[in-house]
mmCIF file of C-alpha atoms in Angstrom:
data_model
loop_
_atom_site.group_PDB
_atom_site.id
_atom_site.type_symbol
_atom_site.label_atom_id
_atom_site.label_comp_id
_atom_site.label_asym_id
_atom_site.label_seq_id
_atom_site.Cartn_x
_atom_site.Cartn_y
_atom_site.Cartn_z
ATOM 1 C CA ALA A 24 0.037 0.071 0.073
ATOM 2 C CA GLN A 25 1.218 3.564 -0.600
ATOM 3 C CA LEU A 26 0.157 6.602 0.863
ATOM 4 C CA ILE A 27 0.319 9.444 -1.905
ATOM 5 C CA GLU A 28 -1.629 12.775 -1.348
ATOM 6 C CA ASN A 29 -2.558 13.476 -4.823
ATOM 7 C CA TYR A 30 -4.268 10.335 -5.358
ATOM 8 C CA GLY A 31 -8.248 10.197 -5.992
ATOM 9 C CA THR A 32 -11.068 12.281 -5.713
ATOM 10 C CA ALA A 33 -10.918 15.590 -3.382
ATOM 11 C CA PRO A 34 -12.866 13.785 -0.242
ATOM 12 C CA LEU A 35 -9.993 10.944 -0.840
ATOM 13 C CA ARG A 36 -7.173 13.318 -0.711
ATOM 14 C CA ALA A 37 -8.716 14.826 2.252
ATOM 15 C CA LEU A 38 -8.963 11.698 3.976
ATOM 16 C CA THR A 39 -5.289 10.852 3.074
ATOM 17 C CA ARG A 40 -4.167 14.197 4.307
ATOM 18 C CA ALA A 41 -6.296 13.522 7.634
ATOM 19 C CA SER A 42 -4.170 10.399 8.111
ATOM 20 C CA LEU A 43 -0.753 12.052 7.493
ATOM 21 C CA PRO A 44 -0.544 12.802 11.453
ATOM 22 C CA TYR A 45 -1.290 9.108 12.567
ATOM 23 C CA PHE A 46 1.448 7.488 10.035
ATOM 24 C CA SER A 47 3.956 10.083 10.520
ATOM 25 C CA ALA A 48 3.794 10.261 14.442
ATOM 26 C CA PRO A 49 1.254 7.337 15.748
ATOM 27 C CA PRO A 50 0.389 7.362 19.485
ATOM 28 C CA ALA A 51 3.422 5.708 21.777
ATOM 29 C CA GLY A 52 3.160 2.408 22.438
ATOM 30 C CA LEU A 53 1.483 1.497 19.289
ATOM 31 C CA VAL A 54 4.335 0.532 16.667
ATOM 32 C CA ASP A 55 7.721 -0.936 16.987
ATOM 33 C CA GLY A 56 8.824 1.121 14.120
ATOM 34 C CA PRO A 57 8.024 3.526 11.271
ATOM 35 C CA LEU A 58 4.667 3.197 9.584
ATOM 36 C CA LEU A 59 6.089 5.083 6.401
ATOM 37 C CA ASP A 60 9.110 4.396 4.327
ATOM 38 C CA VAL A 61 9.444 7.678 1.942
ATOM 39 C CA ARG A 62 9.481 6.726 -2.015
ATOM 40 C CA GLY A 63 8.293 9.067 -4.300
ATOM 41 C CA VAL A 64 6.007 8.648 -6.828
ATOM 42 C CA LEU A 65 6.154 9.915 -10.618
ATOM 43 C CA SER A 66 3.429 10.275 -12.996
ATOM 44 C CA VAL A 67 3.565 10.692 -16.599
ATOM 45 C CA ALA A 68 1.333 11.891 -19.624
ATOM 46 C CA ASP A 69 1.428 11.970 -23.372
ATOM 47 C CA ASP A 70 0.541 14.926 -25.318
ATOM 48 C CA ALA A 71 -3.206 13.504 -25.353
ATOM 49 C CA ASP A 72 -3.251 13.852 -21.561
ATOM 50 C CA SER A 73 -1.942 16.759 -21.314
ATOM 51 C CA ALA A 74 -5.287 18.432 -19.783
ATOM 52 C CA GLU A 75 -5.859 15.828 -17.415
ATOM 53 C CA PHE A 76 -2.109 16.302 -16.342
ATOM 54 C CA ALA A 77 -2.706 19.707 -16.019
ATOM 55 C CA LEU A 78 -5.747 19.224 -13.587
ATOM 56 C CA GLN A 79 -3.436 16.634 -11.563
ATOM 57 C CA LEU A 80 -0.881 19.069 -11.118
ATOM 58 C CA ALA A 81 -3.107 22.025 -9.965
ATOM 59 C CA GLU A 82 -4.798 19.591 -7.611
ATOM 60 C CA GLY A 83 -1.663 18.197 -6.155
ATOM 61 C CA THR A 84 -0.133 21.512 -5.626
ATOM 62 C CA ALA A 85 -2.884 22.790 -3.764
ATOM 63 C CA VAL A 86 -2.813 19.504 -1.728
ATOM 64 C CA ASN A 87 1.113 19.750 -1.195
ATOM 65 C CA PRO A 88 3.533 22.089 -2.697
ATOM 66 C CA THR A 89 6.481 19.952 -3.181
ATOM 67 C CA ILE A 90 4.537 18.160 -5.607
ATOM 68 C CA SER A 91 5.857 19.543 -8.839
ATOM 69 C CA GLU A 92 6.348 19.110 -12.747
ATOM 70 C CA ILE A 93 9.838 17.938 -13.381
ATOM 71 C CA GLU A 94 11.851 17.886 -16.776
ATOM 72 C CA VAL A 95 11.201 14.894 -18.881
ATOM 73 C CA ALA A 96 14.714 14.177 -19.068
ATOM 74 C CA GLU A 97 14.594 13.990 -15.288
ATOM 75 C CA ALA A 98 11.717 11.356 -15.264
ATOM 76 C CA LEU A 99 13.635 9.116 -17.606
ATOM 77 C CA ARG A 100 16.578 9.320 -15.412
ATOM 78 C CA LEU A 101 14.246 8.510 -12.228
ATOM 79 C CA PHE A 102 12.306 5.616 -14.413
ATOM 80 C CA PRO A 103 14.801 4.631 -17.313
ATOM 81 C CA ALA A 104 12.225 1.882 -18.586
ATOM 82 C CA LEU A 105 10.067 4.968 -19.482
ATOM 83 C CA ARG A 106 9.587 5.376 -23.496
ATOM 84 C CA PRO A 107 10.785 9.194 -24.232
ATOM 85 C CA GLU A 108 8.775 9.453 -27.218
ATOM 86 C CA ARG A 109 5.465 8.467 -25.066
ATOM 87 C CA VAL A 110 6.167 11.091 -22.537
ATOM 88 C CA ALA A 111 5.321 14.919 -22.735
ATOM 89 C CA ARG A 112 5.090 15.721 -19.058
ATOM 90 C CA ALA A 113 6.155 14.266 -15.771
ATOM 91 C CA LEU A 114 4.759 14.859 -12.542
ATOM 92 C CA TRP A 115 6.747 14.151 -9.025
ATOM 93 C CA GLU A 116 5.237 13.248 -5.543
ATOM 94 C CA PRO A 117 8.515 13.294 -3.273
ATOM 95 C CA HIS A 118 7.022 12.720 -0.088
ATOM 96 C CA SER A 119 4.635 9.649 -1.096
ATOM 97 C CA ALA A 120 5.391 6.643 0.992
ATOM 98 C CA ASP A 121 4.994 2.845 1.136
ATOM 99 C CA ILE A 122 2.951 1.927 4.199
ATOM 100 C CA ASP A 123 4.021 -0.962 6.287
ATOM 101 C CA VAL A 124 0.404 -2.452 6.463
ATOM 102 C CA ALA A 125 1.104 -5.165 9.121
ATOM 103 C CA ALA A 126 2.477 -2.319 11.595
ATOM 104 C CA LEU A 127 -0.489 -0.093 10.791
ATOM 105 C CA GLN A 128 -2.868 -3.283 11.353
ATOM 106 C CA GLN A 129 -1.053 -4.041 14.566
ATOM 107 C CA SER A 130 -1.328 -0.520 15.844
ATOM 108 C CA PHE A 131 -5.059 -0.486 15.413
ATOM 109 C CA VAL A 132 -5.130 -3.589 17.530
ATOM 110 C CA ARG A 133 -2.954 -2.642 20.346
ATOM 111 C CA GLY A 134 -5.083 0.948 20.488
ATOM 112 C CA MET A 135 -8.019 -1.275 20.448
ATOM 113 C CA ARG A 136 -7.112 -3.542 23.236
ATOM 114 C CA GLN A 137 -5.796 -0.440 25.192
ATOM 115 C CA ALA A 138 -8.997 0.857 25.164
ATOM 116 C CA GLY A 139 -10.658 -2.261 26.426
ATOM 117 C CA ALA A 140 -11.888 -3.588 23.109
ATOM 118 C CA VAL A 141 -12.003 -7.333 22.736
ATOM 119 C CA ILE A 142 -10.941 -9.023 19.470
ATOM 120 C CA ASP A 143 -12.858 -12.222 18.650
ATOM 121 C CA THR A 144 -11.699 -13.926 15.920
ATOM 122 C CA GLY A 145 -12.698 -17.374 16.755
ATOM 123 C CA ARG A 146 -16.381 -17.220 16.024
ATOM 124 C CA GLN A 147 -18.512 -16.521 13.049
ATOM 125 C CA ALA A 148 -21.189 -13.768 13.137
ATOM 126 C CA GLU A 149 -24.241 -15.124 12.245
ATOM 127 C CA GLN A 150 -26.699 -12.571 13.095
ATOM 128 C CA LEU A 151 -26.229 -8.880 14.226
ATOM 129 C CA ALA A 152 -29.137 -6.845 15.626
ATOM 130 C CA ARG A 153 -29.366 -3.430 17.421
ATOM 131 C CA ILE A 154 -31.254 -3.659 20.463
ATOM 132 C CA GLY A 155 -31.668 -0.474 22.024
ATOM 133 C CA ASN A 156 -28.085 1.042 22.187
ATOM 134 C CA ARG A 157 -26.435 -2.167 21.867
ATOM 135 C CA TRP A 158 -25.668 -4.981 19.300
ATOM 136 C CA GLN A 159 -26.571 -8.585 19.834
ATOM 137 C CA ILE A 160 -24.482 -10.882 17.973
ATOM 138 C CA THR A 161 -25.778 -14.597 17.297
ATOM 139 C CA THR A 162 -22.110 -16.525 16.919
ATOM 140 C CA SER A 163 -21.450 -20.090 16.074
ATOM 141 C CA SER A 164 -21.011 -20.698 19.892
ATOM 142 C CA GLY A 165 -23.508 -18.092 21.580
ATOM 143 C CA VAL A 166 -24.586 -15.061 21.997
ATOM 144 C CA LEU A 167 -22.664 -11.815 22.545
ATOM 145 C CA GLU A 168 -23.218 -8.040 23.485
ATOM 146 C CA ALA A 169 -21.517 -4.975 22.406
ATOM 147 C CA ASP A 170 -21.514 -1.237 22.289
ATOM 148 C CA VAL A 171 -19.548 -1.340 18.985
ATOM 149 C CA VAL A 172 -18.936 -3.665 16.388
ATOM 150 C CA VAL A 173 -16.271 -3.426 13.816
ATOM 151 C CA ASN A 174 -17.042 -5.256 10.535
ATOM 152 C CA ALA A 175 -13.047 -5.922 9.511
ATOM 153 C CA ALA A 176 -14.113 -8.977 7.453
ATOM 154 C CA GLY A 177 -12.241 -7.812 4.551
ATOM 155 C CA ALA A 178 -13.840 -9.726 1.305
ATOM 156 C CA CYS A 179 -16.300 -11.261 3.262
ATOM 157 C CA GLY A 180 -17.300 -7.466 4.821
ATOM 158 C CA ASP A 181 -20.469 -7.549 2.483
ATOM 159 C CA ASP A 182 -21.720 -10.725 4.012
ATOM 160 C CA VAL A 183 -21.334 -9.470 7.645
ATOM 161 C CA ALA A 184 -23.181 -6.187 6.719
ATOM 162 C CA ARG A 185 -26.054 -8.202 5.183
ATOM 163 C CA ARG A 186 -26.277 -10.361 8.590
ATOM 164 C CA ALA A 187 -26.523 -6.854 10.323
ATOM 165 C CA GLY A 188 -29.713 -5.558 8.047
ATOM 166 C CA LEU A 189 -27.187 -3.029 6.426
#
């Protein structure tokens, strides 16, 4: 996974920017090392995509002024596999970074446990119902109750949401 400030729609870029403080300086005790490994991102465009490139450049510099257009020769130096005849413009985002996804997930687990959350991976949530201010979760081995349920089922998230009537 990579953190790219200039990626996606305006709401996604805003969410990325809002996440930067956590990625850069997570709360003490939640991580064993850095969550980010800075590695710039290079975007290129040919002549046909110049208008879209200009928009991406404008949006990018509004998000982070270190994002800039660079000379095609510099883009070719950064990534020699590019075909020079296909590159009319190049954009460099020097502060993009690889995300240590395993460490990020562990930081969330540690934070949840420090806050008193119970993470139960040993049962299947067969049905979830909101009763008053609490959730009642019928599992393969009994019924649980919780104030908050986090659907972290990944690819099966839609199935869990359906079981909750969502």
